[in-house]
Amino acid sequence: MKKIEILKLESLSRAPMLVEGYLFEGNDPEAPSVAIVGAMEGATTLPLYSASKLVDFLRNKLGTGKILGDILVIPSVNHYALNINERFWPLDKTNINMMFPGYGLGETTQRIAHKLFEAIRGYDYGIVLETRSDLATCLPYVKLYKTGYEDIESARRLGLRIIHHREPESIETVSLQYNWQLWDSKACSIVCPHQPLIDPESARIILDSLINFLNNSGIIRYETFNGYDSTVVTRERIEVVQSPHSGIFIPTKKPGMTVSKDETIGKIVHALEGEVVHRFLAPCDGMITCTYMHSLIFENAVAYRIAKIH
Amino acid sequence: MIPEITEIFSSELPVGETLRIQRARFTPEKPDADAKRISIVSGIHGDELEGQLVIYLLAAWLRDHPEALRGTVDLYPAVNSLGVDTIIRGFPLYEIDLNRAFPGARNDFLPAQVVHALAEDVEGSDIAIDIHSSNIFLREIPQIRINKEFSEATLPLAKELNCDFIWVHDAVTVLEATFSHTMNARGTKTLVVEMGVGMRLTKAYGRQLLHGILNLMQQEGIIETPTAFKVRESFTSEVGDVFYINAPAAGLFVPALDHCDVIETGQWIGDIVDPLSGTVRESLYAPNGGVLFTLREYPVVYEGSLLARIFGVNDEKN
Ligand SMILES: [Zn+2]
């Protein structure tokens, strides 16, 4: 393993931010290569934790001679935000994951994106660890944009339960995954839950999926347990459950749980008077993929997303 | 004349408060059948307040001149009303840039519902003006931003608005989620004004744009008054180039000039200094002559932070 400098950025008063990648060189020139990008934003820690645990696995647990293809892991590209619990770039609040493919002569976050992209372009596979942008937490799942270049087969090798295969929104055309695909890497994202504290169970699922991917792609050799035979879900299959009232949201079912039609999955309590003002019933048989992640919920907010069973 | 105030969107917030987006409508008692409708929008970004002043001045003018009104004037001063009242640029909590969330949808999350309600309400207007004031980092001279895709319809209107500069830019996919793209695509000629700086008011700019809006409304028959609103001629980006000056290093940016100077190639624009050591880290000079139309207001910079933009005719092409 060697550490490579991805970028170094100075600040007026803070110590410089040095972003490094951990490069594990493979011993088989025929084997494919992969780059894995961890935290681009700072208000959530699972992307960071999962990437750093992968570094630990590859460095300390896998054993010598088992790495066939090159593996580059970049656990964080935004230490400045993580260290002060800011979500985006701390000065101008721009999102690095909306700056791709980057521009070396542009704004600060465009330059960060540019340097990161220079370092990860050309890898056969690309995996982005990210979180949802809409105040929802979720089960760990794969997000794969339909660009015409996407590769479902390799996304399946992660062995996660769900692959959400959908068209990118217009603002997602400047995301890392989208641009990585356009520049010839088979790229996908693992969407991680939002959690105030690391939940060891989700962390384990994400790390296992990365290890499965490496093993199933012939990048490492490692005896492990198989993941899921992923279900590919498109937008039409997601049922949205909105909250008809605002108030205090008490979910009783979590992402990843299967539910039956008309089963109670949560409630809303009046914020000042304590009465239950609404009970959420599952509108269909299916699996909860996302729930709203704050206790105070807005009127008409998306409380649940459920992948329907046909 | 008293406008009709309408809530175009409302939503119960969790704890004893209603989120509301309001519109003021000025309309004559007997409007002409072919009278036009103009919508003036601001506060899509909660930290931008220059539009509040322009809308105040316009509403006050309309109250004072009820006899002049022929068409309908709709005012939406605070689209991101939660953000405007709390110095938050995006939609609070969601941290969503509302100007990247259009057209939105009724069954989507709250920011998407808000922009959806705005777009539905403005739809059918002949003209819309979306007033922005840059952000807290940059100060801009009054200027219009126009997407090339719609410039044939919007450029003639932009010239009536008494702004200093009209910037026609290429179509970019990511900008399809803006208010102006959405409304232009629906047939409302929509202009984006950028002027001043975030979190502040620039009174002279407010009056300048009011003058331009009154002129445009006069030209379009929305108001009719004996007053002639003479407007300045704007520079248009199609006859020159925009030059960007980004910070080559981190530090404290100390500008050397006032805003909106006409400058020459090689002119000193400012220094990036290091207070700790008392040294100048970088001195910045104009790469090209022209009008400096953007100047950094917030002094802390990283490598890449935008310091200034100049519009001019490329020296090398001379
Ligand atoms: Zn703005």
mmCIF file of C-alpha atoms in Angstrom, chain A residues 3-226:
data_model
loop_
_atom_site.group_PDB
_atom_site.id
_atom_site.type_symbol
_atom_site.label_atom_id
_atom_site.label_comp_id
_atom_site.label_asym_id
_atom_site.label_seq_id
_atom_site.Cartn_x
_atom_site.Cartn_y
_atom_site.Cartn_z
ATOM 1 C CA LYS A 3 -0.369 6.826 0.070
ATOM 2 C CA ILE A 4 -0.694 9.158 -2.849
ATOM 3 C CA GLU A 5 -1.456 12.852 -2.681
ATOM 4 C CA ILE A 6 -4.702 13.696 -4.433
ATOM 5 C CA LEU A 7 -4.701 17.374 -3.571
ATOM 6 C CA LYS A 8 -3.445 19.866 -1.049
ATOM 7 C CA LEU A 9 -5.287 23.049 -0.285
ATOM 8 C CA GLU A 10 -4.180 25.973 1.852
ATOM 9 C CA SER A 11 -6.460 28.092 4.021
ATOM 10 C CA LEU A 12 -6.173 31.562 5.573
ATOM 11 C CA SER A 13 -5.867 30.292 9.153
ATOM 12 C CA ARG A 14 -6.557 26.546 9.176
ATOM 13 C CA ALA A 15 -3.761 24.061 8.604
ATOM 14 C CA PRO A 16 -3.599 22.933 4.963
ATOM 15 C CA MET A 17 -6.001 20.184 3.882
ATOM 16 C CA LEU A 18 -4.118 17.216 2.491
ATOM 17 C CA VAL A 19 -6.300 14.702 0.682
ATOM 18 C CA GLU A 20 -4.655 11.350 0.200
ATOM 19 C CA GLY A 21 -5.586 8.131 -1.506
ATOM 20 C CA TYR A 22 -4.568 4.670 -0.387
ATOM 21 C CA LEU A 23 -3.315 2.789 -3.422
ATOM 22 C CA PHE A 24 -3.099 -0.998 -3.211
ATOM 23 C CA GLU A 25 -1.282 -2.247 -6.261
ATOM 24 C CA GLY A 26 -2.360 -5.606 -7.647
ATOM 25 C CA ASN A 27 -0.011 -8.365 -8.701
ATOM 26 C CA ASP A 28 -1.960 -9.445 -11.799
ATOM 27 C CA PRO A 29 -1.678 -7.008 -14.728
ATOM 28 C CA GLU A 30 -4.751 -8.628 -16.332
ATOM 29 C CA ALA A 31 -6.991 -7.962 -13.332
ATOM 30 C CA PRO A 32 -9.374 -4.974 -13.396
ATOM 31 C CA SER A 33 -8.868 -1.879 -11.257
ATOM 32 C CA VAL A 34 -11.267 0.059 -9.023
ATOM 33 C CA ALA A 35 -11.357 3.431 -7.304
ATOM 34 C CA ILE A 36 -13.587 4.068 -4.282
ATOM 35 C CA VAL A 37 -14.470 7.585 -3.143
ATOM 36 C CA GLY A 38 -15.649 8.148 0.429
ATOM 37 C CA ALA A 39 -16.835 11.366 2.061
ATOM 38 C CA MET A 40 -17.385 14.335 -0.248
ATOM 39 C CA GLU A 41 -19.644 15.971 2.307
ATOM 40 C CA GLY A 42 -19.271 16.392 6.008
ATOM 41 C CA ALA A 43 -22.505 16.002 7.926
ATOM 42 C CA THR A 44 -22.589 12.222 7.803
ATOM 43 C CA THR A 45 -19.932 9.662 8.598
ATOM 44 C CA LEU A 46 -20.818 6.294 7.030
ATOM 45 C CA PRO A 47 -19.108 7.007 3.686
ATOM 46 C CA LEU A 48 -15.963 7.986 5.589
ATOM 47 C CA TYR A 49 -16.145 5.058 7.995
ATOM 48 C CA SER A 50 -16.866 2.469 5.303
ATOM 49 C CA ALA A 51 -13.956 3.629 3.166
ATOM 50 C CA SER A 52 -11.542 3.727 6.086
ATOM 51 C CA LYS A 53 -12.612 0.231 7.214
ATOM 52 C CA LEU A 54 -11.910 -0.977 3.692
ATOM 53 C CA VAL A 55 -8.398 0.455 3.946
ATOM 54 C CA ASP A 56 -7.981 -1.447 7.219
ATOM 55 C CA PHE A 57 -9.307 -4.658 5.637
ATOM 56 C CA LEU A 58 -7.024 -4.454 2.626
ATOM 57 C CA ARG A 59 -3.980 -3.449 4.649
ATOM 58 C CA ASN A 60 -4.306 -5.546 7.797
ATOM 59 C CA LYS A 61 -6.800 -8.370 7.246
ATOM 60 C CA LEU A 62 -6.671 -9.624 3.694
ATOM 61 C CA GLY A 63 -3.173 -11.043 3.809
ATOM 62 C CA THR A 64 -0.373 -10.798 1.298
ATOM 63 C CA GLY A 65 -0.605 -11.772 -2.354
ATOM 64 C CA LYS A 66 -4.413 -11.607 -2.469
ATOM 65 C CA ILE A 67 -4.709 -8.271 -4.278
ATOM 66 C CA LEU A 68 -4.861 -8.872 -8.024
ATOM 67 C CA GLY A 69 -6.008 -5.543 -9.462
ATOM 68 C CA ASP A 70 -5.201 -1.974 -8.422
ATOM 69 C CA ILE A 71 -7.461 -0.530 -5.724
ATOM 70 C CA LEU A 72 -7.505 3.183 -4.874
ATOM 71 C CA VAL A 73 -9.461 4.201 -1.761
ATOM 72 C CA ILE A 74 -9.958 7.901 -0.969
ATOM 73 C CA PRO A 75 -11.776 7.996 2.385
ATOM 74 C CA SER A 76 -12.344 11.766 2.506
ATOM 75 C CA VAL A 77 -11.989 14.669 0.119
ATOM 76 C CA ASN A 78 -13.566 17.159 2.501
ATOM 77 C CA HIS A 79 -11.787 17.066 5.886
ATOM 78 C CA TYR A 80 -12.513 20.770 6.344
ATOM 79 C CA ALA A 81 -16.268 20.120 6.380
ATOM 80 C CA LEU A 82 -16.121 16.885 8.414
ATOM 81 C CA ASN A 83 -14.093 18.493 11.180
ATOM 82 C CA ILE A 84 -16.720 21.148 11.837
ATOM 83 C CA ASN A 85 -19.821 19.082 10.955
ATOM 84 C CA GLU A 86 -20.647 21.221 7.937
ATOM 85 C CA ARG A 87 -22.358 19.399 5.129
ATOM 86 C CA PHE A 88 -20.817 21.198 2.160
ATOM 87 C CA TRP A 89 -17.634 23.156 1.460
ATOM 88 C CA PRO A 90 -17.424 25.257 4.617
ATOM 89 C CA LEU A 91 -16.827 28.674 3.052
ATOM 90 C CA ASP A 92 -19.188 28.903 0.088
ATOM 91 C CA LYS A 93 -21.434 25.903 0.938
ATOM 92 C CA THR A 94 -21.032 24.371 -2.510
ATOM 93 C CA ASN A 95 -21.360 20.632 -2.972
ATOM 94 C CA ILE A 96 -18.250 18.937 -4.370
ATOM 95 C CA ASN A 97 -20.508 16.230 -5.796
ATOM 96 C CA MET A 98 -22.110 18.865 -8.025
ATOM 97 C CA MET A 99 -18.836 20.058 -9.542
ATOM 98 C CA PHE A 100 -17.833 17.255 -11.886
ATOM 99 C CA PRO A 101 -15.970 16.766 -14.125
ATOM 100 C CA GLY A 102 -14.318 19.737 -12.411
ATOM 101 C CA TYR A 103 -12.339 22.649 -13.751
ATOM 102 C CA GLY A 104 -8.710 23.256 -12.847
ATOM 103 C CA LEU A 105 -8.961 27.026 -13.321
ATOM 104 C CA GLY A 106 -12.378 27.440 -11.718
ATOM 105 C CA GLU A 107 -13.777 27.939 -8.229
ATOM 106 C CA THR A 108 -12.316 26.127 -5.220
ATOM 107 C CA THR A 109 -14.680 23.140 -5.273
ATOM 108 C CA GLN A 110 -14.399 22.867 -9.065
ATOM 109 C CA ARG A 111 -10.643 22.594 -8.564
ATOM 110 C CA ILE A 112 -11.078 19.962 -5.864
ATOM 111 C CA ALA A 113 -13.390 17.991 -8.167
ATOM 112 C CA HIS A 114 -10.910 18.378 -11.021
ATOM 113 C CA LYS A 115 -7.986 17.040 -9.014
ATOM 114 C CA LEU A 116 -10.042 14.174 -7.637
ATOM 115 C CA PHE A 117 -11.329 13.285 -11.089
ATOM 116 C CA GLU A 118 -7.805 13.358 -12.541
ATOM 117 C CA ALA A 119 -6.768 10.833 -9.894
ATOM 118 C CA ILE A 120 -9.675 8.407 -10.405
ATOM 119 C CA ARG A 121 -10.204 8.538 -14.149
ATOM 120 C CA GLY A 122 -9.182 5.481 -16.096
ATOM 121 C CA TYR A 123 -10.072 2.929 -13.415
ATOM 122 C CA ASP A 124 -12.225 0.101 -14.770
ATOM 123 C CA TYR A 125 -14.718 0.450 -11.938
ATOM 124 C CA GLY A 126 -15.736 3.354 -9.743
ATOM 125 C CA ILE A 127 -17.722 3.312 -6.516
ATOM 126 C CA VAL A 128 -19.003 6.472 -4.847
ATOM 127 C CA LEU A 129 -20.057 6.312 -1.197
ATOM 128 C CA GLU A 130 -22.739 8.919 -0.634
ATOM 129 C CA THR A 131 -25.933 9.697 1.254
ATOM 130 C CA ARG A 132 -29.372 10.871 0.175
ATOM 131 C CA SER A 133 -29.791 14.604 -0.265
ATOM 132 C CA ASP A 134 -33.411 14.799 0.879
ATOM 133 C CA LEU A 135 -33.533 14.374 4.691
ATOM 134 C CA ALA A 136 -34.259 10.682 4.331
ATOM 135 C CA THR A 137 -32.362 7.774 5.720
ATOM 136 C CA CYS A 138 -32.418 4.493 3.901
ATOM 137 C CA LEU A 139 -31.199 0.956 3.793
ATOM 138 C CA PRO A 140 -27.803 0.744 2.061
ATOM 139 C CA TYR A 141 -28.621 0.453 -1.647
ATOM 140 C CA VAL A 142 -27.034 0.962 -5.031
ATOM 141 C CA LYS A 143 -27.933 4.022 -7.079
ATOM 142 C CA LEU A 144 -27.224 3.573 -10.753
ATOM 143 C CA TYR A 145 -27.932 6.336 -13.250
ATOM 144 C CA LYS A 146 -29.284 5.462 -16.672
ATOM 145 C CA THR A 147 -26.793 7.172 -18.933
ATOM 146 C CA GLY A 148 -26.466 4.593 -21.672
ATOM 147 C CA TYR A 149 -23.047 3.693 -20.238
ATOM 148 C CA GLU A 150 -24.168 2.160 -16.958
ATOM 149 C CA ASP A 151 -23.394 -1.442 -16.118
ATOM 150 C CA ILE A 152 -25.987 -3.300 -14.066
ATOM 151 C CA GLU A 153 -23.991 -6.500 -14.095
ATOM 152 C CA SER A 154 -21.093 -5.020 -12.122
ATOM 153 C CA ALA A 155 -23.483 -3.177 -9.773
ATOM 154 C CA ARG A 156 -24.967 -6.572 -8.895
ATOM 155 C CA ARG A 157 -21.583 -7.755 -7.641
ATOM 156 C CA LEU A 158 -21.976 -5.545 -4.568
ATOM 157 C CA GLY A 159 -24.684 -7.940 -3.447
ATOM 158 C CA LEU A 160 -26.875 -5.234 -1.905
ATOM 159 C CA ARG A 161 -30.605 -5.869 -1.732
ATOM 160 C CA ILE A 162 -31.691 -3.099 -4.043
ATOM 161 C CA ILE A 163 -30.302 -1.405 -7.119
ATOM 162 C CA HIS A 164 -32.220 1.774 -7.840
ATOM 163 C CA HIS A 165 -31.838 2.197 -11.566
ATOM 164 C CA ARG A 166 -33.116 5.545 -12.752
ATOM 165 C CA GLU A 167 -32.683 8.528 -15.047
ATOM 166 C CA PRO A 168 -30.466 11.260 -13.582
ATOM 167 C CA GLU A 169 -32.100 14.588 -12.738
ATOM 168 C CA SER A 170 -30.670 17.578 -14.588
ATOM 169 C CA ILE A 171 -28.641 18.625 -11.526
ATOM 170 C CA GLU A 172 -27.158 15.130 -11.332
ATOM 171 C CA THR A 173 -25.393 15.604 -14.668
ATOM 172 C CA VAL A 174 -22.644 17.326 -12.652
ATOM 173 C CA SER A 175 -22.317 14.480 -10.128
ATOM 174 C CA LEU A 176 -19.285 12.228 -9.867
ATOM 175 C CA GLN A 177 -21.099 9.019 -10.791
ATOM 176 C CA TYR A 178 -22.612 10.492 -13.943
ATOM 177 C CA ASN A 179 -19.345 11.935 -15.201
ATOM 178 C CA TRP A 180 -17.344 8.890 -14.212
ATOM 179 C CA GLN A 181 -19.666 6.768 -16.368
ATOM 180 C CA LEU A 182 -19.299 9.167 -19.275
ATOM 181 C CA TRP A 183 -15.531 8.930 -18.981
ATOM 182 C CA ASP A 184 -15.607 5.147 -19.424
ATOM 183 C CA SER A 185 -15.515 3.756 -15.901
ATOM 184 C CA LYS A 186 -18.274 1.408 -14.772
ATOM 185 C CA ALA A 187 -19.405 3.602 -11.934
ATOM 186 C CA CYS A 188 -22.208 3.333 -9.392
ATOM 187 C CA SER A 189 -22.967 4.743 -5.946
ATOM 188 C CA ILE A 190 -23.642 3.058 -2.649
ATOM 189 C CA VAL A 191 -26.180 5.220 -0.855
ATOM 190 C CA CYS A 192 -25.481 5.030 2.874
ATOM 191 C CA PRO A 193 -27.964 5.690 5.690
ATOM 192 C CA HIS A 194 -27.819 8.999 7.568
ATOM 193 C CA GLN A 195 -27.009 8.215 11.161
ATOM 194 C CA PRO A 196 -25.967 10.444 14.038
ATOM 195 C CA LEU A 197 -23.827 7.571 15.339
ATOM 196 C CA ILE A 198 -22.332 4.770 13.298
ATOM 197 C CA ASP A 199 -24.708 1.821 13.272
ATOM 198 C CA PRO A 200 -22.441 -1.250 13.178
ATOM 199 C CA GLU A 201 -25.033 -3.266 11.277
ATOM 200 C CA SER A 202 -25.286 -0.914 8.282
ATOM 201 C CA ALA A 203 -21.548 -0.307 8.391
ATOM 202 C CA ARG A 204 -20.979 -4.066 8.154
ATOM 203 C CA ILE A 205 -23.402 -4.381 5.209
ATOM 204 C CA ILE A 206 -21.582 -1.635 3.300
ATOM 205 C CA LEU A 207 -18.101 -2.992 4.014
ATOM 206 C CA ASP A 208 -19.204 -6.523 3.065
ATOM 207 C CA SER A 209 -20.652 -5.213 -0.189
ATOM 208 C CA LEU A 210 -17.353 -3.577 -1.074
ATOM 209 C CA ILE A 211 -15.453 -6.774 -0.263
ATOM 210 C CA ASN A 212 -17.957 -8.813 -2.287
ATOM 211 C CA PHE A 213 -17.536 -6.469 -5.197
ATOM 212 C CA LEU A 214 -13.744 -6.743 -5.133
ATOM 213 C CA ASN A 215 -13.897 -10.514 -4.871
ATOM 214 C CA ASN A 216 -16.635 -10.998 -7.500
ATOM 215 C CA SER A 217 -14.814 -8.719 -9.932
ATOM 216 C CA GLY A 218 -11.535 -10.624 -9.623
ATOM 217 C CA ILE A 219 -9.774 -7.690 -7.972
ATOM 218 C CA ILE A 220 -9.014 -9.570 -4.747
ATOM 219 C CA ARG A 221 -9.074 -13.234 -3.796
ATOM 220 C CA TYR A 222 -11.009 -13.759 -0.577
ATOM 221 C CA GLU A 223 -13.317 -16.442 0.747
ATOM 222 C CA THR A 224 -16.419 -14.736 2.006
ATOM 223 C CA PHE A 225 -20.207 -15.044 2.193
ATOM 224 C CA ASN A 226 -22.339 -14.175 -0.788
#
